[in-house]
Coordinates of C-alpha atoms (C1' of nucleotides) in Angstrom, one line a residue:
Chain A
M1 CA 0.0 0.0 0.0
A2 CA 3.1 2.2 0.0
R3 CA 1.7 5.4 1.5
P4 CA -1.4 7.6 1.0
A5 CA 0.5 10.3 -0.9
L6 CA 2.6 12.8 1.0
T7 CA 1.3 16.3 1.2
R8 CA 2.9 19.6 2.1
E9 CA 0.5 20.0 4.9
E10 CA 1.4 16.7 6.3
V11 CA 5.1 17.6 6.3
L12 CA 4.4 20.9 8.0
A13 CA 2.2 19.3 10.7
A14 CA 4.8 16.7 11.5
A15 CA 7.5 19.3 11.6
A16 CA 5.5 21.6 13.8
D17 CA 4.9 18.7 16.2
L18 CA 8.6 17.9 16.5
V19 CA 9.5 21.6 17.0
R20 CA 6.8 22.1 19.6
Q21 CA 8.1 19.3 21.6
H22 CA 11.8 19.5 21.4
G23 CA 12.7 22.7 19.7
P24 CA 14.0 23.4 16.3
Q25 CA 17.6 22.2 16.9
T26 CA 16.4 18.6 17.2
L27 CA 14.4 18.7 14.0
T28 CA 16.5 17.0 11.3
M29 CA 15.3 16.3 7.8
R30 CA 16.2 12.7 8.2
K31 CA 14.3 12.2 11.4
L32 CA 11.3 14.0 9.9
A33 CA 11.4 11.7 7.0
A34 CA 11.5 8.7 9.3
E35 CA 8.6 10.0 11.2
L36 CA 6.6 10.4 7.9
G37 CA 7.8 7.1 6.5
T38 CA 9.2 8.6 3.3
A39 CA 12.6 9.2 1.8
V40 CA 14.4 12.3 3.0
T41 CA 14.4 13.7 -0.5
S42 CA 10.6 13.6 -0.8
I43 CA 10.4 16.3 1.8
Y44 CA 12.6 18.5 -0.3
W45 CA 10.2 18.3 -3.1
H46 CA 7.4 19.6 -0.9
V47 CA 9.1 22.3 1.1
G48 CA 12.3 23.2 -0.7
N49 CA 14.7 22.9 2.2
R50 CA 15.0 23.0 5.9
E51 CA 15.2 26.7 6.2
S52 CA 12.0 27.4 4.2
L53 CA 10.3 24.6 6.1
L54 CA 11.0 26.5 9.3
D55 CA 10.0 29.7 7.6
A56 CA 6.6 28.1 6.7
L57 CA 6.1 27.1 10.4
V58 CA 6.8 30.6 11.5
E59 CA 4.5 32.1 8.9
R60 CA 1.8 29.8 10.1
T61 CA 2.3 30.7 13.7
I62 CA 1.9 34.4 12.9
A63 CA -1.2 33.8 10.8
E64 CA -2.9 31.8 13.5
L65 CA -2.5 34.5 16.0
G66 CA -5.8 36.2 15.4
E67 CA -7.2 39.4 16.8
I68 CA -6.8 40.6 20.3
R69 CA -9.6 42.5 22.1
P70 CA -8.9 44.5 25.2
V71 CA -10.8 43.9 28.4
G72 CA -11.2 46.0 31.5
R73 CA -12.4 49.3 32.8
T74 CA -9.5 51.6 33.0
P75 CA -7.1 52.3 30.1
A76 CA -4.2 50.9 32.1
G77 CA -6.2 47.8 32.8
R78 CA -7.1 47.3 29.1
I79 CA -3.5 47.7 28.0
V80 CA -2.4 45.1 30.6
S81 CA -5.1 42.8 29.3
V82 CA -3.7 43.1 25.8
A83 CA -0.3 42.2 27.0
R84 CA -1.7 39.2 29.0
A85 CA -3.8 38.0 26.0
L86 CA -0.8 38.1 23.7
R87 CA 1.3 36.4 26.2
R88 CA -1.2 33.6 26.7
R89 CA -1.3 32.9 23.0
L90 CA 2.4 32.8 22.6
R91 CA 3.1 30.9 25.8
D92 CA 2.1 27.5 24.3
H93 CA 4.7 27.8 21.5
P94 CA 7.8 29.2 23.1
H95 CA 10.0 27.6 20.5
L96 CA 8.0 29.1 17.7
V97 CA 8.1 32.5 19.3
A98 CA 11.9 32.3 19.5
M99 CA 12.0 31.3 15.8
V100 CA 9.8 34.1 14.8
H101 CA 12.1 36.3 16.7
E102 CA 15.2 34.9 15.2
R103 CA 13.8 35.7 11.8
G104 CA 13.2 39.3 12.7
L105 CA 9.5 39.0 12.3
T106 CA 8.6 40.0 15.9
E107 CA 7.0 43.2 14.7
R108 CA 4.7 41.4 12.3
M109 CA 3.8 38.9 15.0
F110 CA 3.1 41.7 17.3
L111 CA 0.8 43.6 14.9
P112 CA -2.6 42.4 16.1
A113 CA -1.6 43.4 19.6
Q114 CA -0.2 46.7 18.3
Q115 CA -3.5 47.6 16.7
A116 CA -5.3 47.1 20.0
L117 CA -2.6 48.8 22.0
V118 CA -2.6 52.0 19.9
H119 CA -6.4 52.3 20.4
E120 CA -6.0 52.0 24.2
V121 CA -3.1 54.3 24.4
H122 CA -5.1 56.9 22.6
A123 CA -7.9 56.3 24.9
A124 CA -5.5 57.0 27.7
G125 CA -4.9 60.4 26.2
L126 CA -1.4 59.9 24.7
R127 CA -0.5 60.8 21.1
G128 CA 2.4 60.7 18.8
A129 CA 5.8 59.7 19.8
R130 CA 4.8 59.2 23.5
A131 CA 2.0 56.8 22.4
A132 CA 4.5 54.9 20.2
D133 CA 6.9 54.6 23.1
V134 CA 4.2 52.9 25.3
V135 CA 3.3 50.5 22.5
R136 CA 7.0 49.6 21.9
A137 CA 7.7 49.3 25.6
V138 CA 4.9 46.8 26.1
Q139 CA 6.0 44.9 23.0
F140 CA 9.5 44.5 24.3
Q141 CA 8.2 43.6 27.7
V142 CA 6.0 40.8 26.5
V143 CA 8.4 39.3 24.1
G144 CA 11.4 39.7 26.3
H145 CA 9.7 38.2 29.3
L146 CA 8.7 35.2 27.2
L147 CA 12.2 34.7 25.9
V148 CA 13.7 34.9 29.4
E149 CA 11.1 32.6 30.7
R150 CA 11.6 30.0 28.0
N151 CA 15.1 29.3 29.0
H152 CA 14.4 29.7 32.7
E153 CA 12.2 26.6 32.7
R154 CA 15.0 24.6 31.1
A155 CA 17.1 25.2 34.2
P156 CA 14.7 24.5 37.0
A157 CA 17.0 24.1 39.9
Q158 CA 19.2 27.1 39.8
H159 CA 22.8 26.5 40.8
P160 CA 23.1 25.9 44.5
G161 CA 25.7 28.8 44.9
E162 CA 22.8 31.2 45.0
E163 CA 21.4 30.5 48.4
E164 CA 24.9 30.3 50.0
L165 CA 25.9 33.6 48.4
W166 CA 22.8 35.2 49.7
G167 CA 22.8 33.6 53.0
A168 CA 25.8 35.4 54.2
R169 CA 24.9 39.0 53.8
T170 CA 21.2 39.2 53.5
A171 CA 19.7 36.2 55.2
E172 CA 19.6 37.6 58.8
E173 CA 18.8 41.1 57.6
D174 CA 15.8 40.2 55.5
P175 CA 15.2 36.4 55.6
A176 CA 11.9 36.7 53.7
L177 CA 13.7 38.2 50.8
A178 CA 16.5 35.7 50.8
R179 CA 14.0 32.9 50.9
T180 CA 12.0 34.3 48.0
L181 CA 15.0 34.8 45.8
A182 CA 16.2 31.3 46.5
R183 CA 12.8 29.8 45.5
A184 CA 11.7 29.2 41.9
I185 CA 10.1 32.1 40.1
D186 CA 6.4 32.2 39.5
T187 CA 6.8 33.7 36.1
E188 CA 3.1 34.3 35.5
K189 CA 2.8 36.3 38.7
L190 CA 6.1 38.2 37.9
F191 CA 4.9 39.0 34.5
V192 CA 1.5 40.5 35.6
L193 CA 3.3 42.4 38.3
S194 CA 5.8 43.8 35.9
V195 CA 3.4 44.8 33.1
K196 CA 1.1 46.5 35.6
A197 CA 4.1 48.5 37.0
L198 CA 5.4 49.3 33.6
V199 CA 2.1 50.5 32.2
A200 CA 1.4 52.5 35.3
G201 CA 4.8 54.1 35.1
L202 CA 4.4 54.9 31.4
L203 CA 0.9 56.4 31.7
T204 CA 1.8 58.6 34.7
G205 CA 4.8 59.8 32.7
A206 CA 7.2 58.6 35.4
S207 CA 9.8 57.9 32.7
D208 CA 9.8 61.4 31.2
G209 CA 12.3 64.0 32.4
A210 CA 15.8 63.5 33.8
S211 CA 14.0 64.7 36.9
D212 CA 15.6 62.3 39.3
S213 CA 17.7 59.2 38.5
G214 CA 21.4 59.0 37.7
S215 CA 21.1 59.9 34.1
G216 CA 23.3 63.0 34.5
P217 CA 26.9 63.1 33.3
G218 CA 28.1 61.8 36.7
A219 CA 26.0 58.6 36.3
D220 CA 27.0 55.3 34.8
S221 CA 25.4 56.3 31.5
G222 CA 28.8 57.8 30.6
D223 CA 29.8 57.0 27.1
R224 CA 26.5 56.5 25.2
T225 CA 25.1 59.8 24.1
V226 CA 21.4 59.6 24.8
S227 CA 21.0 63.4 25.0
R228 CA 18.6 64.3 22.3
A229 CA 15.4 66.2 22.7
P230 CA 13.2 63.7 24.5
Y231 CA 10.3 64.1 22.1
P232 CA 11.2 65.9 18.9
Q233 CA 8.2 67.2 17.0
Chain B
M1 CA 59.1 26.4 13.5
A2 CA 55.9 24.3 13.6
R3 CA 54.0 26.4 16.2
P4 CA 54.8 27.9 19.6
A5 CA 52.8 25.3 21.5
L6 CA 49.0 25.5 21.7
T7 CA 47.5 26.6 25.0
R8 CA 44.0 26.3 26.4
E9 CA 43.9 30.1 26.8
E10 CA 44.8 30.5 23.1
V11 CA 41.9 28.2 22.1
L12 CA 39.5 30.0 24.3
A13 CA 40.6 33.4 23.1
A14 CA 40.2 32.4 19.4
A15 CA 36.8 30.8 20.1
A16 CA 35.6 33.9 22.0
D17 CA 36.6 36.0 19.1
L18 CA 34.7 34.0 16.6
V19 CA 31.7 33.9 18.8
R20 CA 31.8 37.6 19.5
Q21 CA 31.8 38.3 15.8
H22 CA 29.4 35.8 14.2
G23 CA 27.7 34.0 17.1
P24 CA 28.0 30.4 18.3
Q25 CA 26.3 28.7 15.4
T26 CA 29.1 29.6 13.1
L27 CA 31.8 28.3 15.4
T28 CA 32.9 24.9 14.2
M29 CA 35.8 22.9 15.6
R30 CA 37.3 22.6 12.2
K31 CA 37.2 26.3 11.5
L32 CA 38.6 27.0 14.9
A33 CA 41.4 24.6 14.2
A34 CA 42.2 26.2 10.9
E35 CA 42.2 29.6 12.6
L36 CA 44.7 28.3 15.1
G37 CA 46.8 26.5 12.6
T38 CA 46.5 23.1 14.3
A39 CA 44.7 19.8 13.8
V40 CA 41.1 19.6 14.9
T41 CA 41.9 16.9 17.4
S42 CA 44.4 19.1 19.2
I43 CA 41.6 21.3 20.3
Y44 CA 39.9 18.4 21.9
W45 CA 42.9 17.7 24.0
H46 CA 42.8 21.2 25.5
V47 CA 39.1 21.8 26.0
G48 CA 37.4 18.4 25.9
N49 CA 34.7 19.0 23.3
R50 CA 32.7 21.8 21.7
E51 CA 30.1 22.0 24.5
S52 CA 32.6 22.4 27.3
L53 CA 34.5 24.9 25.1
L54 CA 31.3 27.0 25.0
D55 CA 30.8 26.4 28.7
A56 CA 34.2 27.8 29.4
L57 CA 33.4 30.9 27.4
V58 CA 30.2 31.4 29.3
E59 CA 32.0 30.9 32.6
R60 CA 34.6 33.5 31.6
T61 CA 31.9 36.0 30.7
I62 CA 30.2 35.7 34.0
A63 CA 33.5 36.0 35.9
E64 CA 34.6 39.1 34.0
L65 CA 31.4 40.9 34.9
G66 CA 32.6 42.5 38.1
E67 CA 30.9 44.5 40.7
I68 CA 28.2 47.1 40.0
R69 CA 27.9 50.3 42.0
P70 CA 24.7 52.3 42.0
V71 CA 24.7 56.0 41.1
G72 CA 22.2 58.7 41.6
R73 CA 20.3 60.6 44.3
T74 CA 16.9 58.9 44.6
P75 CA 16.3 55.2 45.2
A76 CA 14.5 54.9 41.9
G77 CA 17.4 56.6 40.1
R78 CA 19.9 54.4 41.7
I79 CA 18.0 51.3 40.8
V80 CA 17.7 52.5 37.2
S81 CA 21.5 53.1 37.2
V82 CA 22.2 49.5 38.2
A83 CA 20.0 48.3 35.3
R84 CA 21.8 50.6 32.9
A85 CA 25.2 49.6 34.2
L86 CA 24.5 45.9 33.8
R87 CA 23.0 46.5 30.4
R88 CA 26.1 48.4 29.3
R89 CA 28.3 45.6 30.3
L90 CA 26.3 42.9 28.6
R91 CA 25.6 44.9 25.4
D92 CA 29.0 44.3 24.0
H93 CA 28.6 40.5 24.1
P94 CA 25.0 39.8 23.0
H95 CA 25.9 36.3 21.8
L96 CA 27.6 35.5 25.0
V97 CA 24.6 36.7 27.0
A98 CA 22.3 34.5 24.9
M99 CA 24.6 31.6 25.6
V100 CA 24.7 32.2 29.3
H101 CA 20.9 32.4 29.1
E102 CA 20.6 29.1 27.2
R103 CA 22.6 27.4 29.8
G104 CA 20.3 28.6 32.5
L105 CA 23.0 30.6 34.2
T106 CA 21.2 34.0 34.0
E107 CA 20.7 34.1 37.7
R108 CA 24.4 33.7 38.3
M109 CA 25.3 36.3 35.7
F110 CA 22.9 38.6 37.4
L111 CA 24.2 38.2 40.9
P112 CA 26.5 41.3 41.1
A113 CA 23.6 43.4 40.0
Q114 CA 21.3 41.6 42.4
Q115 CA 23.5 42.4 45.3
A116 CA 23.4 46.1 44.4
L117 CA 19.7 46.0 43.7
V118 CA 18.7 44.5 47.0
H119 CA 20.6 47.2 48.8
E120 CA 18.8 49.9 46.9
V121 CA 15.4 48.3 47.1
H122 CA 15.9 48.2 50.9
A123 CA 16.8 51.8 50.9
A124 CA 13.6 52.5 49.1
G125 CA 11.8 51.0 52.0
L126 CA 10.7 47.6 50.6
R127 CA 11.3 44.3 52.4
G128 CA 10.7 40.6 51.9
A129 CA 8.7 39.3 49.0
R130 CA 7.9 42.8 47.7
A131 CA 11.6 43.6 47.5
A132 CA 12.3 40.3 45.8
D133 CA 9.7 41.1 43.2
V134 CA 11.3 44.4 42.3
V135 CA 14.7 42.7 42.0
R136 CA 13.3 40.0 39.8
A137 CA 11.3 42.3 37.6
V138 CA 14.3 44.4 36.9
Q139 CA 16.3 41.3 36.1
F140 CA 13.8 40.1 33.6
Q141 CA 13.5 43.5 32.1
V142 CA 17.3 44.0 31.5
V143 CA 17.9 40.5 30.1
G144 CA 14.7 40.4 28.1
H145 CA 15.3 43.7 26.5
L146 CA 18.8 42.6 25.6
L147 CA 17.5 39.4 24.0
V148 CA 14.8 41.1 22.0
E149 CA 17.3 43.8 20.9
R150 CA 19.9 41.3 19.8
N151 CA 17.6 39.8 17.1
H152 CA 16.1 43.1 16.3
E153 CA 19.4 44.4 15.0
R154 CA 19.7 41.4 12.8
A155 CA 16.5 42.5 10.9
P156 CA 17.2 46.2 10.4
A157 CA 14.6 47.0 7.7
Q158 CA 11.4 45.6 9.1
H159 CA 9.1 44.1 6.5
P160 CA 7.4 46.8 4.4
G161 CA 3.9 45.6 5.2
E162 CA 4.1 47.5 8.4
E163 CA 3.8 51.0 7.2
E164 CA 1.0 50.1 4.8
L165 CA -0.9 48.3 7.5
W166 CA -0.6 51.3 9.7
G167 CA -1.2 53.8 7.0
A168 CA -4.8 52.8 6.5
R169 CA -6.3 53.2 9.9
T170 CA -3.9 55.3 12.0
A171 CA -2.0 57.5 9.6
E172 CA -4.4 60.4 9.3
E173 CA -5.7 60.1 12.9
D174 CA -2.2 60.3 14.5
P175 CA 0.4 60.7 11.8
A176 CA 3.2 61.3 14.3
L177 CA 2.6 57.9 15.9
A178 CA 2.4 56.1 12.6
R179 CA 5.6 57.7 11.6
T180 CA 7.4 56.7 14.8
L181 CA 6.2 53.1 14.6
A182 CA 7.4 52.9 11.0
R183 CA 10.9 54.2 11.9
A184 CA 13.7 52.0 13.4
I185 CA 13.7 51.7 17.1
D186 CA 16.2 53.6 19.3
T187 CA 16.7 50.7 21.6
E188 CA 18.8 52.5 24.1
K189 CA 16.2 55.2 24.5
L190 CA 13.4 52.7 24.7
F191 CA 15.3 50.8 27.4
V192 CA 15.9 53.8 29.6
L193 CA 12.3 54.8 29.2
S194 CA 11.0 51.4 30.1
V195 CA 13.2 50.8 33.1
K196 CA 12.3 54.2 34.5
A197 CA 8.6 53.5 34.1
L198 CA 8.9 50.0 35.5
V199 CA 10.8 51.0 38.6
A200 CA 8.6 54.0 39.2
G201 CA 5.6 51.7 38.9
L202 CA 7.1 49.1 41.2
L203 CA 8.1 51.5 43.9
T204 CA 4.8 53.3 44.0
G205 CA 3.1 49.9 44.3
A206 CA 1.1 50.5 41.2
S207 CA 1.1 46.8 40.5
D208 CA -0.3 45.7 43.8
G209 CA -4.0 45.2 44.1
A210 CA -6.5 44.1 41.5
S211 CA -7.5 47.7 42.0
D212 CA -8.2 48.5 38.4
S213 CA -7.2 46.5 35.4
G214 CA -8.9 43.6 33.8
S215 CA -7.6 41.0 36.1
G216 CA -11.0 40.0 37.4
P217 CA -12.7 36.8 36.2
G218 CA -14.3 38.7 33.3
A219 CA -10.8 39.5 31.9
D220 CA -8.7 37.6 29.5
S221 CA -6.8 36.0 32.4
G222 CA -9.4 33.2 32.2
D223 CA -7.8 29.8 32.5
R224 CA -4.6 30.3 34.4
T225 CA -5.3 30.3 38.1
V226 CA -3.2 33.2 39.5
S227 CA -5.4 33.7 42.5
R228 CA -3.2 33.1 45.5
A229 CA -2.6 35.5 48.3
P230 CA -0.5 38.2 46.6
Y231 CA 2.1 38.3 49.3
P232 CA 2.0 35.2 51.6
Q233 CA 3.9 35.5 54.8
Chain C
dA1 C1' 52.4 15.7 27.9
dC2 C1' 51.0 17.0 23.6
dC3 C1' 49.8 16.5 18.6
dT4 C1' 48.3 14.0 14.5
dG5 C1' 45.4 11.6 10.5
dA6 C1' 42.1 8.1 9.7
dA7 C1' 37.7 6.7 10.6
dC8 C1' 32.8 6.8 12.3
dA9 C1' 28.2 8.4 12.6
dC10 C1' 25.6 12.1 11.7
dC11 C1' 24.1 16.3 9.1
dG12 C1' 21.7 19.2 4.7
dT13 C1' 21.4 19.1 0.0
dT14 C1' 21.8 17.9 -5.1
dC15 C1' 21.0 15.1 -8.9
dA16 C1' 20.1 11.7 -12.1
dA17 C1' 16.9 8.2 -12.4
dG18 C1' 12.7 6.1 -11.7
dT19 C1' 7.2 5.7 -11.9
Chain D
dA1 C1' 3.7 15.2 -10.8
dC2 C1' 5.9 12.8 -7.3
dC3 C1' 9.2 9.7 -5.2
dT4 C1' 13.8 7.4 -4.7
dG5 C1' 18.9 6.0 -3.6
dA6 C1' 23.5 7.4 -4.4
dA7 C1' 26.7 10.8 -3.6
dC8 C1' 28.9 15.2 -1.9
dA9 C1' 30.5 18.4 1.4
dC10 C1' 30.2 19.3 5.9
dC11 C1' 29.7 18.4 10.9
dG12 C1' 31.5 16.6 16.1
dT13 C1' 34.0 13.0 18.1
dT14 C1' 36.9 8.8 19.0
dC15 C1' 41.0 6.3 18.8
dA16 C1' 45.3 4.3 17.8
dA17 C1' 49.5 6.0 16.7
dG18 C1' 53.1 9.1 16.8
dT19 C1' 56.8 12.4 19.3

DNA sequence: ACCTGAACACCGTTCAAGT
DNA sequence: ACCTGAACACCGTTCAAGT
């Protein structure tokens, strides 16, 4: 009976499965062929090569993302809800997200959320470059947190040195803190906490002036010249 | 003349150089051997294998990090300065940072900054789990931003679809925003902006209660059960 | 103690040849 | 139109053999 004809869809599905489980590094054309019960070279006829196979998976991930609708009463709350909704969608496919990212397509993946965010930021009364900054900051926050998180899970028990290094200086002074830092991180809780703080800070304009903070010439900012007009035009 | 005797240091230095320039993927044992003018197998004698070679590079990166001293007048400013200092140190070796991260050693790399941060967070009047949250949030922020940034640079001209997709709906309503989102990102500025906002939000406790925001049952938080006591003990 | 080439098992990919 | 095996150039790694 040979085989009921190999299709491109079949190849993509099998590849997506392998990637979802073990990441892209472990996906070899030969293993994929074995999984599908065909010759390696058949795959090449359907998808070109390994690189465009992964491209197709990434493209598919982006397409499947769908629209994001904000929820909540306050502008800040609605912005946070967009961040959480996006995160929830991406969290199931951490490897895919990393791949999207590696291909420099983060912006495109982020578009549905961006649409929603712009609307909410406008509702919060911001316009122009300031509004754009908020959108970008949230984008970096969501994606960054996801990337950090992905590899954090891979190293569950952090190296034992930590607790010892902490024990010495901090343990007796603030045992609750030392204990918390030694424990595993609840990434979901940390994310919500961070986004809320970030959004609150952005909307209240806490990040505007060089009001406080060590961003003067004496500070560690030193070499990098960041001194342009904060919001030109 | 043959060769003035291959040393482990020499191997590590050459490897670090290749990684710094083109990332770890392009580092092959054979290319490294060619670079050093020795047989491939000689390298194995000095460093074991490719994996432990990369491990050694990572270890070295962490060790070279050094202490971080806060600068600034306000607690928030000093916390921001720690984030910026850490970022500046890591920014020159983005590949190395990613490698540290992949090996799950982020925590250890972050330790010098953590020491400084704990001190400043205490100075800001926070203790226990709340203090730990601030430390963690800043850690994720710095590393996450760096990771996002690393791959962002690799895709300088974002796909053209962006401006078009934006043009339609937003362009006439808020042209300044559309223009900014279409432009390349000034990652340094975005980082400073974000950290300031995050720290401000964290210190003012903006992320505490379910006060506003859509984190109620009606929100998109839906499935994940995040409902524990916010700060047990 | 240090270096070497040959050899093995694994890659991705091409190509001529089949049906 | 679709599938195949052989072959090529590249990997990381091992090992017996050199000095």
